[in-house]
Coordinates of C-alpha atoms and ligand atoms in Angstrom, one line a residue:
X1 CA -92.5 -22.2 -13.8
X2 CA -91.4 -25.8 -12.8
X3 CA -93.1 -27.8 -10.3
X4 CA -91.0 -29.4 -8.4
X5 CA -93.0 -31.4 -6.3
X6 CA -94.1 -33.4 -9.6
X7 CA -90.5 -33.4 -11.0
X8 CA -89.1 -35.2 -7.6
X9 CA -92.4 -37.5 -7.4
X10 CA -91.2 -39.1 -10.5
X11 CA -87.4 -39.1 -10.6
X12 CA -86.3 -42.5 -9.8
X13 CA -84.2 -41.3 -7.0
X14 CA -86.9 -39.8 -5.0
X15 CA -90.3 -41.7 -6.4
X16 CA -89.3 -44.6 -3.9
X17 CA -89.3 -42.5 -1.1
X18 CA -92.4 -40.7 -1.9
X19 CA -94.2 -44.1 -2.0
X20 CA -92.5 -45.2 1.1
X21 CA -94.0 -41.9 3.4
X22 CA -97.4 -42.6 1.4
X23 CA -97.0 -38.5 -0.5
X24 CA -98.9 -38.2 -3.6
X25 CA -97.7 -39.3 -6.7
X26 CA -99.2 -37.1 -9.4
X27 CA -98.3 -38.7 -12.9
X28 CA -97.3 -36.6 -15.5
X29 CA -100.2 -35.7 -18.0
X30 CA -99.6 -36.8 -21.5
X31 CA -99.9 -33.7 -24.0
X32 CA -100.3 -33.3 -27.9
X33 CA -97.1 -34.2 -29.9
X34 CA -96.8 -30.6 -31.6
X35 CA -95.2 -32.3 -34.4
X36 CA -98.0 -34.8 -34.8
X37 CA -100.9 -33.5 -33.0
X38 CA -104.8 -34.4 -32.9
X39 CA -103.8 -38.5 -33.1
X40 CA -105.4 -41.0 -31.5
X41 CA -104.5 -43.9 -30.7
X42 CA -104.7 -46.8 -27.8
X43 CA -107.6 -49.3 -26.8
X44 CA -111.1 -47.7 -26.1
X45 CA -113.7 -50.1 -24.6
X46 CA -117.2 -49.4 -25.2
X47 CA -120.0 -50.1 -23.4
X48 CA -123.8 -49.1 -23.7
X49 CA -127.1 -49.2 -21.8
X50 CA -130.6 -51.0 -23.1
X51 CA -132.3 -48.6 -25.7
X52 CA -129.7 -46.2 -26.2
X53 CA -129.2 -44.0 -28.8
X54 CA -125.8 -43.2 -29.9
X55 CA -124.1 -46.6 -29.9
X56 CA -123.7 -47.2 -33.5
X57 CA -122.7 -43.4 -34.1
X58 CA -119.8 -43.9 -32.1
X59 CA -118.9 -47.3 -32.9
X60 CA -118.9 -45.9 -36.3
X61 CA -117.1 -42.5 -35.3
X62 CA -114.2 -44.5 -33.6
X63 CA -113.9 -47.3 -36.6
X64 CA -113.1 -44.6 -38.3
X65 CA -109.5 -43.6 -35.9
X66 CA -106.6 -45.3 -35.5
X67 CA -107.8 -46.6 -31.9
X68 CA -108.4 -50.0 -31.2
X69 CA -111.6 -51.3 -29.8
X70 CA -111.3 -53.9 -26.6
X71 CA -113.3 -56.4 -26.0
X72 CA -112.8 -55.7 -22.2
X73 CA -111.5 -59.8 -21.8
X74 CA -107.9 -58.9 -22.3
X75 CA -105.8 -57.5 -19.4
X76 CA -105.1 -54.7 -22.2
X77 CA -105.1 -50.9 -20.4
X78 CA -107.5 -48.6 -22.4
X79 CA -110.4 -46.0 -21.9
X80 CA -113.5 -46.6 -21.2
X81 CA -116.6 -44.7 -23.5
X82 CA -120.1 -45.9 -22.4
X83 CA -123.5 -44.8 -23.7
X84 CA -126.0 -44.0 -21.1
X85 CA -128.4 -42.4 -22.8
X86 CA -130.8 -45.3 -22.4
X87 CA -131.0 -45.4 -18.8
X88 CA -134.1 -43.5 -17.8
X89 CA -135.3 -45.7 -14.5
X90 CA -133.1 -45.9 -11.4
X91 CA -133.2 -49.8 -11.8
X92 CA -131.2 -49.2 -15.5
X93 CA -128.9 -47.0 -13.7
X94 CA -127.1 -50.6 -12.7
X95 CA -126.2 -51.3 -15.9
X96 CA -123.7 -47.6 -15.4
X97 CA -122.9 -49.3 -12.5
X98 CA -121.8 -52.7 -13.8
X99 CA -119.5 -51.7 -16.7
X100 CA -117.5 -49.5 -14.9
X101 CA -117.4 -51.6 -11.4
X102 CA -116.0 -54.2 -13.8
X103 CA -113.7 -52.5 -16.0
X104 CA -112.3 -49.4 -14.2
X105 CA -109.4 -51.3 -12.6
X106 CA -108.1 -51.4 -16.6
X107 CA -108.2 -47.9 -17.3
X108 CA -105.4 -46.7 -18.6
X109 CA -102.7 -44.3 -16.7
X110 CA -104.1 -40.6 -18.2
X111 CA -106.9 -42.9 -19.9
X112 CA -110.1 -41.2 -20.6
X113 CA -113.5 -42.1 -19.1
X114 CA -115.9 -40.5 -21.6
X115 CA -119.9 -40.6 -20.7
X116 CA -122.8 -39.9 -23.2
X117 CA -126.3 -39.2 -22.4
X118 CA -129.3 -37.0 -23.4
X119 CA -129.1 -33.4 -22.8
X120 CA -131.7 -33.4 -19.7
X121 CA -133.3 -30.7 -20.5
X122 CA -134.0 -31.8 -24.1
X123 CA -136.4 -34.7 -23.1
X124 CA -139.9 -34.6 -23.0
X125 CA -139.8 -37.5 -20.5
X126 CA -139.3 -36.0 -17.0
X127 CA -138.4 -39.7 -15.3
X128 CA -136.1 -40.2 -18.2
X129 CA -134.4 -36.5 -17.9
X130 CA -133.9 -37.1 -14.2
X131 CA -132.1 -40.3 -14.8
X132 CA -129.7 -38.3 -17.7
X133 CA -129.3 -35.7 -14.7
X134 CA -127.5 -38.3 -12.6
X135 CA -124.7 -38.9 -15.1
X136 CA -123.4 -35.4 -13.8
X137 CA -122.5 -36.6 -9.9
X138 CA -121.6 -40.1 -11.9
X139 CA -119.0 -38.9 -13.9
X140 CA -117.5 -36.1 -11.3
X141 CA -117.4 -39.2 -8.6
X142 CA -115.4 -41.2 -10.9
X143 CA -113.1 -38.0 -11.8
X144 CA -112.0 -38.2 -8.2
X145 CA -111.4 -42.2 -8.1
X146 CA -109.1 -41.9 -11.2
X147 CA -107.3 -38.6 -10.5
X148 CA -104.4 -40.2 -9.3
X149 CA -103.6 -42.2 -12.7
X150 CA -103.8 -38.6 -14.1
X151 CA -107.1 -40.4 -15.9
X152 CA -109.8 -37.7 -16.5
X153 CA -113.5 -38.3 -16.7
X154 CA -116.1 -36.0 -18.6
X155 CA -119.7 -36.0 -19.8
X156 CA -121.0 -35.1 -23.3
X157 CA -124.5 -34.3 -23.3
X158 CA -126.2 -34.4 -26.7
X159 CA -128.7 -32.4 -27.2
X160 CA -129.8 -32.9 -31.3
X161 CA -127.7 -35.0 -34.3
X162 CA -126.3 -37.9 -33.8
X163 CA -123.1 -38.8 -35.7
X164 CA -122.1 -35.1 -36.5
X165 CA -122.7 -33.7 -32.9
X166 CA -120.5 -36.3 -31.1
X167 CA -117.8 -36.9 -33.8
X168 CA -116.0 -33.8 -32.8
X169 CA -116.0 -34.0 -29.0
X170 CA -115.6 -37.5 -28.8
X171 CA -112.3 -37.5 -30.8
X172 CA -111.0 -33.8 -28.8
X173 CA -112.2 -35.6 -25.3
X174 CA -110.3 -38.8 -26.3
X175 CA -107.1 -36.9 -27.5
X176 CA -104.0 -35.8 -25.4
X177 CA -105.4 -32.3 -25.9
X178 CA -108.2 -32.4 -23.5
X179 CA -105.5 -33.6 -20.6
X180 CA -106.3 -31.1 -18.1
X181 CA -110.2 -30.9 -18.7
X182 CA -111.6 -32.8 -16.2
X183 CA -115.3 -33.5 -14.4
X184 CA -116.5 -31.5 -17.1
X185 CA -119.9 -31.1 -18.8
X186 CA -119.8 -30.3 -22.8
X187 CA -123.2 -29.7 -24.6
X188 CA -123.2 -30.7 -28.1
X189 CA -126.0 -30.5 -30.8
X190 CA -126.1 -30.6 -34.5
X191 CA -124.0 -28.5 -36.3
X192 CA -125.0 -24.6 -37.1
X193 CA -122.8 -24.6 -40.2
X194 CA -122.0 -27.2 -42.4
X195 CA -118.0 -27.7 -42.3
X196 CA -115.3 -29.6 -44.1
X197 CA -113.2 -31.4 -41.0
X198 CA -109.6 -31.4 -41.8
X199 CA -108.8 -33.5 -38.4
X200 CA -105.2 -32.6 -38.7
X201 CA -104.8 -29.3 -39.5
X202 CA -108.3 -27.9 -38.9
X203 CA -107.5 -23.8 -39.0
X204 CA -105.8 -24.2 -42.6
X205 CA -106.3 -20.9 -44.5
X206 CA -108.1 -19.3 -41.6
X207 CA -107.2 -15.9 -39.6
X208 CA -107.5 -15.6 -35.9
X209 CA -107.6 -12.7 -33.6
X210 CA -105.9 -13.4 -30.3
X211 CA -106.1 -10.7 -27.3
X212 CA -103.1 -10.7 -24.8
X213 CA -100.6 -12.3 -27.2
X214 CA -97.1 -11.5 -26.5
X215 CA -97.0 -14.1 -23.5
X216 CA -98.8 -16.7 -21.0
X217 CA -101.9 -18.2 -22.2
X218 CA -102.4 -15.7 -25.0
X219 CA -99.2 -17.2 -26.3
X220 CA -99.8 -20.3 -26.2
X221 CA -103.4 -20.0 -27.7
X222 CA -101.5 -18.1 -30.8
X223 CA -98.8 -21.2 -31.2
X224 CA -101.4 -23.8 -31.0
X225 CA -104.0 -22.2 -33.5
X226 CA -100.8 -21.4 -35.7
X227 CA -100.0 -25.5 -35.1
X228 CA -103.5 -25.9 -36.6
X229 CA -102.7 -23.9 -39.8
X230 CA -104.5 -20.3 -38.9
X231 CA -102.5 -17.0 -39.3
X232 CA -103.1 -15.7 -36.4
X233 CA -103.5 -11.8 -35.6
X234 CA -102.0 -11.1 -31.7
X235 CA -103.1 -8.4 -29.7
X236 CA -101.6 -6.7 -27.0
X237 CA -100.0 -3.6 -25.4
X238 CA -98.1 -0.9 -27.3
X239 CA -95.8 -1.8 -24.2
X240 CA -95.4 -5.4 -25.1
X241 CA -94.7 -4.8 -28.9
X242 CA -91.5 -6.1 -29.1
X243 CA -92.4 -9.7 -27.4
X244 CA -95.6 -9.6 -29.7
X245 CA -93.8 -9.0 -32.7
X246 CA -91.3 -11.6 -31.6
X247 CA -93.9 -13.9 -30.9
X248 CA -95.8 -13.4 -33.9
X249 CA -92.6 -13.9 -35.9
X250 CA -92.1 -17.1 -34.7
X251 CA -95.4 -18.1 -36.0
X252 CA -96.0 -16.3 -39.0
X253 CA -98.7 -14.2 -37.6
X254 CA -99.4 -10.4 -37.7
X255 CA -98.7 -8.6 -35.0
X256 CA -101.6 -5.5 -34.0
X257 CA -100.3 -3.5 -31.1
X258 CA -103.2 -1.7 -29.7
X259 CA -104.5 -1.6 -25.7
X260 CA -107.8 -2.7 -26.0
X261 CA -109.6 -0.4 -23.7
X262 CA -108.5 2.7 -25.6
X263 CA -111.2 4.5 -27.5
X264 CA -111.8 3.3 -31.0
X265 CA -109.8 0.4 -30.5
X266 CA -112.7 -2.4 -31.4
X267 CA -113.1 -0.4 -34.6
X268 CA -109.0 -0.4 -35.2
X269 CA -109.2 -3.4 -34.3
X270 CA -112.5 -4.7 -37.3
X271 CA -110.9 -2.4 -39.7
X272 CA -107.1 -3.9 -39.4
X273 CA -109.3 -7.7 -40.1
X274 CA -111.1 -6.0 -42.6
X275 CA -108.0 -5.3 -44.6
X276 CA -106.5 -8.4 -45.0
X277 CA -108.9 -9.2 -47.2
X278 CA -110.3 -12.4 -46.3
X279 CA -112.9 -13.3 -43.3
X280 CA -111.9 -13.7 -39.7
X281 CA -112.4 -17.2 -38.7
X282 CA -112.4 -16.6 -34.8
X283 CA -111.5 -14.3 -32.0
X284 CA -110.4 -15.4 -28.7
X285 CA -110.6 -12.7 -26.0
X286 CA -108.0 -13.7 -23.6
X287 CA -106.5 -10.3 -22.5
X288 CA -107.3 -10.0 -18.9
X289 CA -105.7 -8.5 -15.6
X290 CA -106.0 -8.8 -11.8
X291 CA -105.9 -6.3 -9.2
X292 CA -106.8 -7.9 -6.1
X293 CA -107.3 -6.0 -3.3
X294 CA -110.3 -7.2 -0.2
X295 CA -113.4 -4.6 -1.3
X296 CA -113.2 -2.3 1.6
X297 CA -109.7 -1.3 0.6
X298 CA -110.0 -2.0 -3.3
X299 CA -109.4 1.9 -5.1
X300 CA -112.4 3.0 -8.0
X301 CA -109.4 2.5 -10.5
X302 CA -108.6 -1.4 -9.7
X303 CA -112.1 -2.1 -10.1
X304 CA -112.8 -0.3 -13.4
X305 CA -109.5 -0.4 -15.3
X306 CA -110.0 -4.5 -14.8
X307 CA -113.9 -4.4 -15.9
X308 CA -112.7 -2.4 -18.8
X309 CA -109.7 -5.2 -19.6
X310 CA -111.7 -8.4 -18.3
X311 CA -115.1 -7.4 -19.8
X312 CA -116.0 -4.1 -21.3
X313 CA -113.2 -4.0 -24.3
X314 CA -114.2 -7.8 -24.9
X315 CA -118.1 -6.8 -25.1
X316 CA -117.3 -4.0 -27.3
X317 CA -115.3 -5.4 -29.7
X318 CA -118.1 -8.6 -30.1
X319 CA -120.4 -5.6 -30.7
X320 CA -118.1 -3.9 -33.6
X321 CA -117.5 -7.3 -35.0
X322 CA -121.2 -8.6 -34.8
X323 CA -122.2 -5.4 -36.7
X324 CA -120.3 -6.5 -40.0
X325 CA -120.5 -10.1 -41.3
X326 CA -116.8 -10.9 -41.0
X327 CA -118.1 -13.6 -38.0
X328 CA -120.8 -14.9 -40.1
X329 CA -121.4 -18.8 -41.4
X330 CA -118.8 -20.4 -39.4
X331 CA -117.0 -17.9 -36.8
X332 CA -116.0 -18.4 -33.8
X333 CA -115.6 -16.5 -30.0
X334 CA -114.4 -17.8 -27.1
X335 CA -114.1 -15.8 -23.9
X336 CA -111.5 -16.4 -20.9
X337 CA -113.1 -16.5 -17.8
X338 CA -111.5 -18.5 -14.2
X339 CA -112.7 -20.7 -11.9
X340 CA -112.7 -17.8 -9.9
X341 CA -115.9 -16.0 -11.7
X342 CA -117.3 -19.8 -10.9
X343 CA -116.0 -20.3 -6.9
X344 CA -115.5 -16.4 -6.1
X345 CA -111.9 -15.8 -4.2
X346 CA -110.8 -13.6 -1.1
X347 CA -109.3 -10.2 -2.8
X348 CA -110.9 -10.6 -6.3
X349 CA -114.5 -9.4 -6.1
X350 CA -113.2 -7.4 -9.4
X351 CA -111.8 -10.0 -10.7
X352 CA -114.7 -12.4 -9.6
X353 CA -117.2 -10.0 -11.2
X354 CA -115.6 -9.4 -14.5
X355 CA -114.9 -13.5 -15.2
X356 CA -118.8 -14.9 -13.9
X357 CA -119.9 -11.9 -16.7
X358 CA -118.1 -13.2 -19.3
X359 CA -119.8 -16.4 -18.4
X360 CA -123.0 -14.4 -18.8
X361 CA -121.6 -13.1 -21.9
X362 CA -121.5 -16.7 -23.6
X363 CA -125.0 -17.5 -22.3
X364 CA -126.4 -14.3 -23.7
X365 CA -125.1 -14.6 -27.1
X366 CA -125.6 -17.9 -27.6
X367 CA -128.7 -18.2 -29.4
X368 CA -128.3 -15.1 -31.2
X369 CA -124.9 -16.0 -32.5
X370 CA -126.4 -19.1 -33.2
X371 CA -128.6 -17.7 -35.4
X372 CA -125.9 -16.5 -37.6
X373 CA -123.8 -19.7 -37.7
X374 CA -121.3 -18.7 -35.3
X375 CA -120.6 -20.3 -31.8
X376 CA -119.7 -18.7 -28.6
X377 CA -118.0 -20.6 -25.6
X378 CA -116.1 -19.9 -22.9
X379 CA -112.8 -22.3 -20.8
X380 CA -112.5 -21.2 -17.5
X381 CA -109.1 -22.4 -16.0
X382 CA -107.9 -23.5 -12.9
X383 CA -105.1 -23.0 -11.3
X384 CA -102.2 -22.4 -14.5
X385 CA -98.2 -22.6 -14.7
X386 CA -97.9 -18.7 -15.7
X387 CA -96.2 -15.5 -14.7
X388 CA -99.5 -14.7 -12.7
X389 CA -99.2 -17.7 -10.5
X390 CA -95.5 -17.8 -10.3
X391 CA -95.8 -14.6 -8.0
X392 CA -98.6 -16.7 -5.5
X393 CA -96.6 -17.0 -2.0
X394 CA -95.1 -21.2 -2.2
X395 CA -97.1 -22.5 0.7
X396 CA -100.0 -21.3 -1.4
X397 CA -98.5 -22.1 -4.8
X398 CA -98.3 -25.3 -3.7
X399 CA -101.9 -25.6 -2.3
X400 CA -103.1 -24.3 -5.6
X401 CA -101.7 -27.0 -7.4
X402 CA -102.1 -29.9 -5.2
X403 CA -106.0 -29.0 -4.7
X404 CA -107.0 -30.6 -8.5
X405 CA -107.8 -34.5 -8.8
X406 CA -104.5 -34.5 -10.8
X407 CA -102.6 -33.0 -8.2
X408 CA -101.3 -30.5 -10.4
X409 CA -101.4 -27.4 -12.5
X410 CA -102.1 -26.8 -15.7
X411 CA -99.6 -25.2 -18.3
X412 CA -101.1 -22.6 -20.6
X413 CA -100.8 -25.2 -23.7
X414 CA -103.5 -26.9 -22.0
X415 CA -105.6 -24.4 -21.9
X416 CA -105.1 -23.5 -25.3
X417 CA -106.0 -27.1 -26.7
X418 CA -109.6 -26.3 -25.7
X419 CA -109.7 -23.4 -27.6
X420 CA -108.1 -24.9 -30.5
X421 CA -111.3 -27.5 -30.3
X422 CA -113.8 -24.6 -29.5
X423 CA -112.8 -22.8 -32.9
X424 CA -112.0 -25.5 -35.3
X425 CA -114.8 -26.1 -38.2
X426 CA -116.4 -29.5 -36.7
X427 CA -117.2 -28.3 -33.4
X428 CA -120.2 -26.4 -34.9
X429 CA -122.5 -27.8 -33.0
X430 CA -120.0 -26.6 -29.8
X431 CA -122.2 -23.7 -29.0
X432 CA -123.1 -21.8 -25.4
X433 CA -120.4 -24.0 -23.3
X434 CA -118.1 -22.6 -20.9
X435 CA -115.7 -25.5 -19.8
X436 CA -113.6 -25.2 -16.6
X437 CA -109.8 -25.9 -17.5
X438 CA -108.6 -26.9 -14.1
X439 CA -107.8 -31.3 -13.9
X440 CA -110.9 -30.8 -11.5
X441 CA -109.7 -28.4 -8.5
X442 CA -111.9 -28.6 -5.3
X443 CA -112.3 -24.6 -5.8
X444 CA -115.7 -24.4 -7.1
X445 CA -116.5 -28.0 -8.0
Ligands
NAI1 P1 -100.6 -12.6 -18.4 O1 -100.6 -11.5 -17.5 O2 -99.4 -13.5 -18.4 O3 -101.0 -12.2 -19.9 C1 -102.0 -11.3 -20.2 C2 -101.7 -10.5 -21.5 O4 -102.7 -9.6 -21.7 C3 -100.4 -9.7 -21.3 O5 -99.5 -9.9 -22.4 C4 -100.9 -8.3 -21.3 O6 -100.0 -7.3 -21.8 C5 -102.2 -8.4 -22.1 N1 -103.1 -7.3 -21.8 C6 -103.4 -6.8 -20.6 N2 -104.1 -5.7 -20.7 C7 -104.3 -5.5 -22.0 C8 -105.0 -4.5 -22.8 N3 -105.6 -3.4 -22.2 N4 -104.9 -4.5 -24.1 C9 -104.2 -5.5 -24.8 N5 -103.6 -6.5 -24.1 C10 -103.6 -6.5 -22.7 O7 -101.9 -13.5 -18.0 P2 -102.2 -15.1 -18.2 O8 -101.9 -15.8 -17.0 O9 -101.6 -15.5 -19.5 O10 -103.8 -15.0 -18.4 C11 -104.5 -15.0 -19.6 C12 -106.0 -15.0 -19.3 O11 -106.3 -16.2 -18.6 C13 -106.5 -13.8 -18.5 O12 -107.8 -13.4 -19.0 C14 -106.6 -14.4 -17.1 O13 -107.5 -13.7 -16.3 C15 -107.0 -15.8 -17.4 N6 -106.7 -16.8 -16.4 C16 -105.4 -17.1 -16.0 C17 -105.2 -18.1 -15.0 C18 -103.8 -18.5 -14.6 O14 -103.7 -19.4 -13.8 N7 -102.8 -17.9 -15.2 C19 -106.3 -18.7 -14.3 C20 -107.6 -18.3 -14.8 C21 -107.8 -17.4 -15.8

C-alpha cells in the first residue's frame, strides 16, 4: 500500500507547497540495503556522565565499526550516544541536559539518539535507581522533538555485562534496521549462551520456523531471516499453499502447510523440525487474525477462533517444542503482539486480549527459558503498510499513520528487522523484552 501523503510531501513538485501551507513533512526512513545489510556507517558523537560505567565499552564497541567518532566541534551531522548511567542525583541529571541542549541541533536527518543507563531495578541504591528511572520520560521527550527529521530516540538499559550485553543492541539500535523502533525501552544483560557473532550474516546454517508465511509481515520476517543466511520453514494455511510455496521458493525455504489450531498440529509441526535433522534455531509466532466486532455484538466463534490463532496454537506449540531440546543452548521465540494488546482499541477486546497475553507469554517464560539458554521477546507494531490496514476506511488510514512521531507507517520489513535482531546469536543477553514497532504512535505511549 502506497502512502501518498509521504510520496507528494517529498516530490519536488509538491514539497514547496507543503512547506508553504506549514503540512507536515515526514522524511522518508532510511532502511537496510538488502544487498548490503547490518552496515554502519556515519558520525556518532559520544558523550558520558561523571562515574559512569559503560563508556569505554562502547568507545571500544564502536572503534570497532566503520562509524566515525565526532568530536562534536565540527558542523558535521551525526547521532548522538550518551552514557548516563552515572547520574544518580537530580543535580547530575544537568550533565543529560547539557550534551544534548548543545548537540541536538546536529543530529542527523533519521540519526539515532541512543541513551544508556542502569537497569533501575538492578541497583541496590534507591536515589541512584530513581535517577536511571528518569532516562525513560528523557528519551520519549526527545523522540517527539526529533520525529520530524525521521530521527528516533531509544533507551538501552543494562542490567549485567558490560561489553557483551551492549555490543549487540548498540550496533542493531545504530543500524538502518531499527528505523521504525522508536521511544523504546530494550533490557539487556549478559549473554545466556556464549555465541560466535557473524555481524553480516548472523543466521548462517540455522533453521527458522515462521508462522503466517505466505504474505504480510510473516513474509517479510521469512525474506529477512533468509537475508541473514537461515533456511527458513513457513507456516500457513492449507488455503495459502500456493503463495507459501511460492514464497518459500523464492528464498530457499521449506514450505509446511498446516493451520495451526488443528489438533496435533504443534506435534506435526516438532516432528516436521525434527526431521531435518539439524536443531531449530528459532521460531517466530507471527500467525494471527482479527475479528473485530464491539463485545456486545461480538459472536462466541470471533472470540475463540482468534484466541486459538493469536494465542492458544502459539502456547501450545512453545509447550511441544520446550518438551524436546531442539530450543535448547541458543534458541530463540519471539511472539507478535500490537500496540493494541498495549493501548486496547474500540471493536478488538479479542484482539486486545489475545496480543496483552502474548505479552504475558514473554514475561512468563522468561526466566525459565532463560534457564535453558534460550530467549523469549516479543515486537509489538504499530500501525503497518499491510493487507490488514489497507482495508482501514482513508480518513482513518490516514489518522493511523499520521499519529507516530514519524508521521508515518511502518512497512512489514521494519518490523521484521527487529526480529532478525531478537533471534540472531549476539543478542543473547536480549531476553524478556517486548518492543513496540510503531516510529512512536500516540496510541498507547
Ligand atoms: P496478514 O493477515 O496479512 O497475514 C497473516 C498470515 O497468517 C496469513 O498468511 C494467514 O493465512 C496466516 N494465518 C492465519 N491463521 C492461520 C492459522 N490458523 N494457521 C496458519 N497460518 C494462519 O496479517 P499481517 O498484517 O501480516 O499480520 C501479521 C501479524 O502481525 C499478526 O499476528 C497481526 O496480528 C500482527 N500485527 C499486524 C499489524 C499491522 O498493522 N498489519 C499491527 C499489529 C500487529
Amino acid at each position: 500500500m502506497t502512502d501518498r501523503y509521504l510520496e507528494l510531501a517529498n516530490a519536488n513538485i509538491t514539497k514547496t507547497l507543503f512547506d508553504g501551507l506549514g503540512l507536515p513533512t515526514p522524511v522518508r526512513l532510511v532502511r537496510e540495503d538488502s544487498n548490503n545489510p547490518h552496515k554502519l556507517s556515519g558520525h556518532v558523537l559520544l558523550g558520558t556522565s561523571e562515574g559512569a560505567s559503560f563508556t569505554k565499552a562502547i568507545d571500544s564497541i564502536l572503534a570497532e565499526t566503520p562509524v566515525t567518532m565526532a568530536s562534536g566541534e565540527g558542523p558535521g551531522k551525526v547521532s548522538l550516544v550518551f552514557d548516563a548511567s552515572g547520574i544518580s542525583t537530580a543535580e547530575q541529571s544537568t550533565q543529560l541536559y547539557k550534551f544534548f541542549n548543545r548537540h541536538l541541533s546536529a543530529l542527523a536527518q533519521c540519526g539515532r539518539v541512543i541513551v544508556i543507563g542502569h537497569k533501575p531495578g538492578a541497583l541496590k541504591d534507591t536515589g541512584h535507581a530513581t535517577l536511571q528511572r528518569g532516562l525513560v520520560g528523557f528519551v520519549k521527550s526527545v523522540a517527539k522533538e526529533i520525529g520530524r527529521k525521521s530521527a528516533t530516540a531509544n533507551l538501552l538499559y543494562i542490567d549485567k555485562g558490560g561489553k557483551t550485553a551492549i555490543e549487540a543492541p548498540l550496533r542493531f539500535l545504530l543500524s538502518a534496521g531499527s528505523t521504525f523502533m522508536n521511544a523504546q525501552v530494550l533490557y539487556a544483560s549478559k549473554p545466556v549462551t556464549s555465541f560466535e557473532a557473524d555481524w553480516t550474516r548472523p543466521l548462517e546454517g540455522k533453521s527458522v520456523v515462521v508462522t503466517g508465511a505466505a504474505r504480510g509481515i510473516g513474509l517479510a520476517i521469512s525474506q529477512v531471516l533468509a537475508r541473514d543466511g537461515a533456511t527458513v520453514i513457513g507456516i500457513d494455511v492449507p488455503q495459502a499453499e500456493t503463495e507459501l510455496k511460492a514464497a518459500m521458493a523464492d528464498i530457499k525455504g521449506l514450505s509446511l502447510p498446516l493451520d495451526i489450531t488443528g489438533e496435533g498440529a504443534a506435534d506435526t509441526l516438532v516432528t516436521f523440525c525434527q526431521n531435518q535433522g539439524r536443531g531449530l534455531h528459532s521460531i517466530i509466532h507471527n500467525a494471527g487474525i482479527t475479528r473485530d466486532k464491539m463485545l456486545s455484538r461480538m459472536t462466541p466463534v470471533q472470540w475463540e477462533l482468534l484466541m486459538q490463532v493469536n494465542l492458544g496454537a502459539a502456547q501450545r506449540i512453545n509447550e511441544a517444542l520446550l518438551a524436546t531440546e531442539l530450543l535448547d543452548n541458543g534458541g530463540k521465540i519471539v511472539g507478535v503482539a500490537s500496540i493494541s494488546g498495549i493501548a486496547g482499541n474500540v471493536g478488538q477486546t479479542n484482539y486486545g486480549f489475545s496480543k496483552s497475553a502474548v505479552i504475558g507469554m514473554v514475561d512468563s517464560l522468561a526466566v525459565p527459558c532463560g534457564k535453558r539458554g534460550i530467549t523469549i521477546n516479543a515486537v509489538a507494531p504499530g500501525f503497518i503498510e499491510t493487507q490488514m490496514t489497507a482495508a482501514i476506511p482513508f480518513v482513518t488510514r490516514q489518522m493511523g499513520r499520521r499519529l507516530s512521531s514519524l508521521s508515518q507507517g511502518g512497512l512489514p520489513v521494519d518490523v521484521a528487522e527487529v526480529i532478525g535482531f531478537f533471534v540472531s546469536p549476539q543478542a543473547a543477553g536480549i531476553n524478556g523484552n517486548t518492543v513496540r514497532v510503531c516510529g512512536q504512535s500516540l496510541l498507547g505511549a
